[in-house]
Short mmCIF file of C-alpha atoms in Angstrom, two decimals:
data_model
loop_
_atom_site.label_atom_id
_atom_site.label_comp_id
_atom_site.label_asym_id
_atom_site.label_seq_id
_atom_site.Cartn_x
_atom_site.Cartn_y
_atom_site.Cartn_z
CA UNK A 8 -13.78 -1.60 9.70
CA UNK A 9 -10.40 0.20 9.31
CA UNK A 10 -7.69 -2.63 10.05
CA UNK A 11 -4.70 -0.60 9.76
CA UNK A 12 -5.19 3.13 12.05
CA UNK A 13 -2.90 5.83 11.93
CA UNK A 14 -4.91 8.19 14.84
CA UNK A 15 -2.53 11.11 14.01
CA UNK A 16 -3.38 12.91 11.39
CA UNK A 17 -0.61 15.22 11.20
CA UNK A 18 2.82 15.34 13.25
CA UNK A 19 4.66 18.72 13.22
CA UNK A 20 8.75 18.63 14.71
CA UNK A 21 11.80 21.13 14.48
CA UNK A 22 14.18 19.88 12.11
CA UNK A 23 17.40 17.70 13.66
CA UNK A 24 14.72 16.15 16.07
CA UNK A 25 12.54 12.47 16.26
CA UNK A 26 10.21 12.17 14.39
CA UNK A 27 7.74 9.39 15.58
CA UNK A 28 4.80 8.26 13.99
CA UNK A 29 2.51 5.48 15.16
CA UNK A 30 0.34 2.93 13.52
CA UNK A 31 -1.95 0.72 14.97
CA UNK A 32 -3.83 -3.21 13.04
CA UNK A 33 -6.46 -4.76 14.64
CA UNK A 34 -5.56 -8.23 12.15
CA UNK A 35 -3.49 -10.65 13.62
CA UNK A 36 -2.85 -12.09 10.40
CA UNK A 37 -0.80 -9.49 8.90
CA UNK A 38 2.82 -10.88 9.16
CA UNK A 39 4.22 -7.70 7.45
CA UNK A 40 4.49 -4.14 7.33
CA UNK A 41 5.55 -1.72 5.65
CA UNK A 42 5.91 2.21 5.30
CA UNK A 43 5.24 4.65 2.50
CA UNK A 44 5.99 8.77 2.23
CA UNK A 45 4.01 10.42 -0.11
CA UNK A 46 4.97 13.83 -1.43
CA UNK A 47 1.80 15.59 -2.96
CA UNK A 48 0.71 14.82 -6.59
CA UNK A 49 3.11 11.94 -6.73
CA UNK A 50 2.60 8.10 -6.38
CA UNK A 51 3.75 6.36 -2.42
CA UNK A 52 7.23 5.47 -2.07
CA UNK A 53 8.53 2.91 -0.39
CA UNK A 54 10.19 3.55 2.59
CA UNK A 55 11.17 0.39 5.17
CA UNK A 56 9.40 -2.46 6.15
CA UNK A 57 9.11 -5.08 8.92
CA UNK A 58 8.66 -8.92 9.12
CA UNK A 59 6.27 -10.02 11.96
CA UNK A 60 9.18 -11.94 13.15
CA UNK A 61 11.36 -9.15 13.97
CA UNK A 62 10.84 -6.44 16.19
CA UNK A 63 13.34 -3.51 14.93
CA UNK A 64 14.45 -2.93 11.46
CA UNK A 65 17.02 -0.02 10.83
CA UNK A 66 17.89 1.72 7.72
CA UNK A 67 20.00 5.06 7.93
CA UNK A 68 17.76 7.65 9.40
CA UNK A 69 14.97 5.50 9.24
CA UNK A 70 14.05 2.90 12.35
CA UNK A 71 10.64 0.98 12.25
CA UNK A 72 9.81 -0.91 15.50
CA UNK A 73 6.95 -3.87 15.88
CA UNK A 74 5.25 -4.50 19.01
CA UNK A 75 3.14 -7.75 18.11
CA UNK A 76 1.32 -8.21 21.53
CA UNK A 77 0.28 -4.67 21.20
CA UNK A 78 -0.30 -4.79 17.27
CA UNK A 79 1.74 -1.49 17.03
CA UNK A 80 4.41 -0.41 15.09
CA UNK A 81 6.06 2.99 14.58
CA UNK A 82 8.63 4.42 12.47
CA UNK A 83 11.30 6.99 14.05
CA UNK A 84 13.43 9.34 12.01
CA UNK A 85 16.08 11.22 13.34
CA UNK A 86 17.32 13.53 12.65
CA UNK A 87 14.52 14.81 10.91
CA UNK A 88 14.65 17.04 7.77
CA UNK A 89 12.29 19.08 6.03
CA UNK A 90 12.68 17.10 2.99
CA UNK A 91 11.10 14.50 5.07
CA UNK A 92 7.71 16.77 4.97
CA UNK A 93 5.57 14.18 3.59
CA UNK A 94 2.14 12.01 4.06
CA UNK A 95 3.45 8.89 5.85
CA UNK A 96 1.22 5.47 4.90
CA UNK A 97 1.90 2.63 7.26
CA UNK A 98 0.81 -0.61 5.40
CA UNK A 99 0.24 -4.31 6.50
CA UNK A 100 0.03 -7.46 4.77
CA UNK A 101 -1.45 -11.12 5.56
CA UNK A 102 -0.71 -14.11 4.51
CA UNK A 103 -3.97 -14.84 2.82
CA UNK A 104 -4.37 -11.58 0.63
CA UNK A 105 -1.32 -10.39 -1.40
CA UNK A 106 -2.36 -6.91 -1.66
CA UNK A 107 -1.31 -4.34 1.05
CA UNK A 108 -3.93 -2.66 3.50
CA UNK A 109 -3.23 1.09 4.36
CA UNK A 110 -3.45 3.07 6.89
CA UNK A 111 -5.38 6.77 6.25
CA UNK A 112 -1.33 8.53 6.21
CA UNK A 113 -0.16 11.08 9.07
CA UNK A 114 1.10 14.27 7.80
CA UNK A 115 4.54 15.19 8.45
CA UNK A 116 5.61 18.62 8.35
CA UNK A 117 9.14 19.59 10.02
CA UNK A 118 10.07 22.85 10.67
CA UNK A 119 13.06 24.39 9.49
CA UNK B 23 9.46 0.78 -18.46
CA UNK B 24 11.56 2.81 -16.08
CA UNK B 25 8.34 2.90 -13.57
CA UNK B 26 4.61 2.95 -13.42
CA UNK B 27 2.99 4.81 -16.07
CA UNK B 28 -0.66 5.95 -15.23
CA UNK B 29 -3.20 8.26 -18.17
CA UNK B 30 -4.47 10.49 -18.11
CA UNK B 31 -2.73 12.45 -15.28
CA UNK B 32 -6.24 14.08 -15.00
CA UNK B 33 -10.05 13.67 -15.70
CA UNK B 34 -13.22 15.67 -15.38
CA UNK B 35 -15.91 13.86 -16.49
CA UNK B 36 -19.98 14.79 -15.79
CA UNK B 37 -22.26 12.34 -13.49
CA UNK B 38 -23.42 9.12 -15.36
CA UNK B 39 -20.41 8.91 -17.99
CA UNK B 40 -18.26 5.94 -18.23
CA UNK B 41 -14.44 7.16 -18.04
CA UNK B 42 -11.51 4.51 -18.49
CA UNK B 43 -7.98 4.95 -16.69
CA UNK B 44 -4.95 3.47 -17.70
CA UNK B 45 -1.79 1.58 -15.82
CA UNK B 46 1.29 0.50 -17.69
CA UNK B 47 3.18 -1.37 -15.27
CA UNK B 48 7.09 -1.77 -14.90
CA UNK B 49 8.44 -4.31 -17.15
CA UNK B 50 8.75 -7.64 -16.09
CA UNK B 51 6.41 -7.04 -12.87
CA UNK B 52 3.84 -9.59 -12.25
CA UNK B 53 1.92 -8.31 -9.69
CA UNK B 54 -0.86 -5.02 -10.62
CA UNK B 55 -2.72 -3.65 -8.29
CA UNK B 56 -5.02 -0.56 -8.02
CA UNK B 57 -6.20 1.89 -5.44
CA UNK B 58 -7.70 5.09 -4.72
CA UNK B 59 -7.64 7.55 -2.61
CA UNK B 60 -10.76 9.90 -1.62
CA UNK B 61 -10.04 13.38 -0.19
CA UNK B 62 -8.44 13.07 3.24
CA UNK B 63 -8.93 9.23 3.29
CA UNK B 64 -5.86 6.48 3.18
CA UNK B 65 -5.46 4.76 0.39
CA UNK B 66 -8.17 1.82 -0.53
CA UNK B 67 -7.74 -1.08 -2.16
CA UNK B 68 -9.55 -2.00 -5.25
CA UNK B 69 -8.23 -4.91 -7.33
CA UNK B 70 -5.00 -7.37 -7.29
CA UNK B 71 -3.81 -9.25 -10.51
CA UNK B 72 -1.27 -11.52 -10.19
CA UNK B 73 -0.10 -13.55 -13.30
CA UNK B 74 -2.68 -15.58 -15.23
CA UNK B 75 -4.76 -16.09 -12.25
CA UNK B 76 -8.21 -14.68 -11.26
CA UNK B 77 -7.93 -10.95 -10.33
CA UNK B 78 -8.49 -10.64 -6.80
CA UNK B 79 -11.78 -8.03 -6.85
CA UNK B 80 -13.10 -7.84 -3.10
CA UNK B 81 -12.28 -4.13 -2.89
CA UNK B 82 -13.90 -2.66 -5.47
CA UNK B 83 -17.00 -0.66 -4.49
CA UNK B 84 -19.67 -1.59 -7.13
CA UNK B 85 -20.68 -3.31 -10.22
CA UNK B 86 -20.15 0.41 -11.81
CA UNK B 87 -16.33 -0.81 -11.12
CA UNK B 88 -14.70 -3.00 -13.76
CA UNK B 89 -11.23 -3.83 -14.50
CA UNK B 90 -9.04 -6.32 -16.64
CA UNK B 91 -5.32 -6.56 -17.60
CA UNK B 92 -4.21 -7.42 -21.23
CA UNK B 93 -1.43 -9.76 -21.99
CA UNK B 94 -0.13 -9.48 -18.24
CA UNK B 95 0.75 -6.37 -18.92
CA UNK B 96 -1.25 -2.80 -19.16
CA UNK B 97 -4.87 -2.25 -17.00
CA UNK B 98 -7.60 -0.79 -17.27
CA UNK B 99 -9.81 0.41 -15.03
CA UNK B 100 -13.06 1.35 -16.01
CA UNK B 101 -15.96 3.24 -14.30
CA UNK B 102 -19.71 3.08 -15.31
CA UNK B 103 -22.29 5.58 -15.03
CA UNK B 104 -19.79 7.64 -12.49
CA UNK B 105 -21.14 9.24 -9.56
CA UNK B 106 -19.94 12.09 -7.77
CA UNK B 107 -18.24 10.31 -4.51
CA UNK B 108 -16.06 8.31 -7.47
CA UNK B 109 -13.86 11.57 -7.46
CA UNK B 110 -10.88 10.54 -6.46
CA UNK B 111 -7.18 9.86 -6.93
CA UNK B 112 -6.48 6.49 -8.51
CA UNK B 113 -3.20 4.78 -8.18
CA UNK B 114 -1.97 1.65 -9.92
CA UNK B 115 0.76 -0.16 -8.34
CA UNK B 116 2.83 -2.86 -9.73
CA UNK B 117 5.62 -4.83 -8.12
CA UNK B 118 7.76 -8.49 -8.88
CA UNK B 119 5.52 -10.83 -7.84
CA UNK B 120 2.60 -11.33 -5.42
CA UNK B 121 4.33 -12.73 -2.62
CA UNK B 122 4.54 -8.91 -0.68
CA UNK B 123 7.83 -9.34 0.31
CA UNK B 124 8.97 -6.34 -1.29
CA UNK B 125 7.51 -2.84 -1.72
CA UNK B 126 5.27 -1.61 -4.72
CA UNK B 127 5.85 0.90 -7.46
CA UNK B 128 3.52 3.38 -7.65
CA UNK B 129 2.38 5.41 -10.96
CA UNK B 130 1.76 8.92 -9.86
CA UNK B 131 -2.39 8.44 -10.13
CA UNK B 132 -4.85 9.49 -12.39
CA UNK B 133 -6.96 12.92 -10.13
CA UNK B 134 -10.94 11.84 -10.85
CA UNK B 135 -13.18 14.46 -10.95
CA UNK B 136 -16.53 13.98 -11.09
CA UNK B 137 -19.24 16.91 -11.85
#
């Protein structure tokens, strides 16, 4: 039973445009979140994260929004940049297990 | 130091040997954990050690699975008799302490094969 659902495989946008891409937890006791890029035969990076208790954290480019009633979360970059071609990895915690839960990654490719 | 060291980079090994893969985590991090990741699957958890207590095991897969951390330092993670669906990348995280609150460092994963 996959917990943490990113239903998008791959997202492809024009550079200078939003990028959104969505994740979905079915656990309502993850109380945060987080988001990794992943450029191909290297380890995740961390990228933002999200306390259950807030619903919009900002950093630069990089804007990751929580929707607890609707156990949803997305992260928005703008502008996007083809450096940001990646494998994104939403990730939740709960308060019982300290080790993250992952999300199968959406694909990222932006157009020059 | 400077981040998470993982060896070999690469392994081919043939059905039923036992292989062993190697984390060094940052200095000073308390917190190991490993994962893998199958082709065109997210990333799965396997094991959590945190300090001096019990390693947290509910994710690995089978008994073939084994792992243990020396001195609170380097892992190892070691697979019995492999089988072919153990290919796979395995990553080793590590990160301050077990509380979550901040992101993991990832080594950049040890590519399985099994043939």
């Amino acid at each position: 039973d996959q917990q943490v659902k990113q239903n998008s495989p791959s997202l492809s946008v024009q550079e200078g445009r939003i990028s959104i891409l969505n994740c979905d937890y079915t656990n309502s006791m993850f109380d945060y979140f987080l988001w990794y890029k992943k450029y191909p035969a290297e380890g995740p990076t961390f990228l933002i994260s999200i306390s259950s208790i807030k619903d919009k954290n900002e950093d630069g480019r990089f804007t990751v929004f929580l929707n607890k009633s609707a156990k949803h979360l997305s992260l928005h970059i703008v502008p996007s940049q083809p450096g940001d071609s990646a494998v994104y990895f939403c990730a939740a915690l709960d308060t019982g297990r300290r080790a993250l839960t992952f999300g199968s990654g959406t694909r990222l490719q932006v157009q020059p | 130091g400077a981040g998470v060291s993982q060896s070999p980079s690469n392994k081919v090994t043939e059905k039923g040997k036992d292989v062993e893969l190697r984390c060094d985590p940052i200095s000073g991090h308390t917190a190991l954990y490993w994962y893998r990741q199958s082709l065109g699957q997210g990333l799965e958890f396997l094991i959590y050690f945190q300090g001096n207590s019990a390693p947290d095991k509910s994710g690995l897969p089978s008994d073939r699975f084994s792992a243990e951390r020396t001195g609170g330092s380097v892992s190892t993670l070691t697979i019995q008799r492999t089988q072919q669906e153990d290919s796979a990348v395995y990553l080793c995280a590590s990160s301050l302490s077990g509380s979550g609150g901040y992101g993991y460092t990832f080594g950049s994963g040890t590519r399985l094969t099994v043939v």
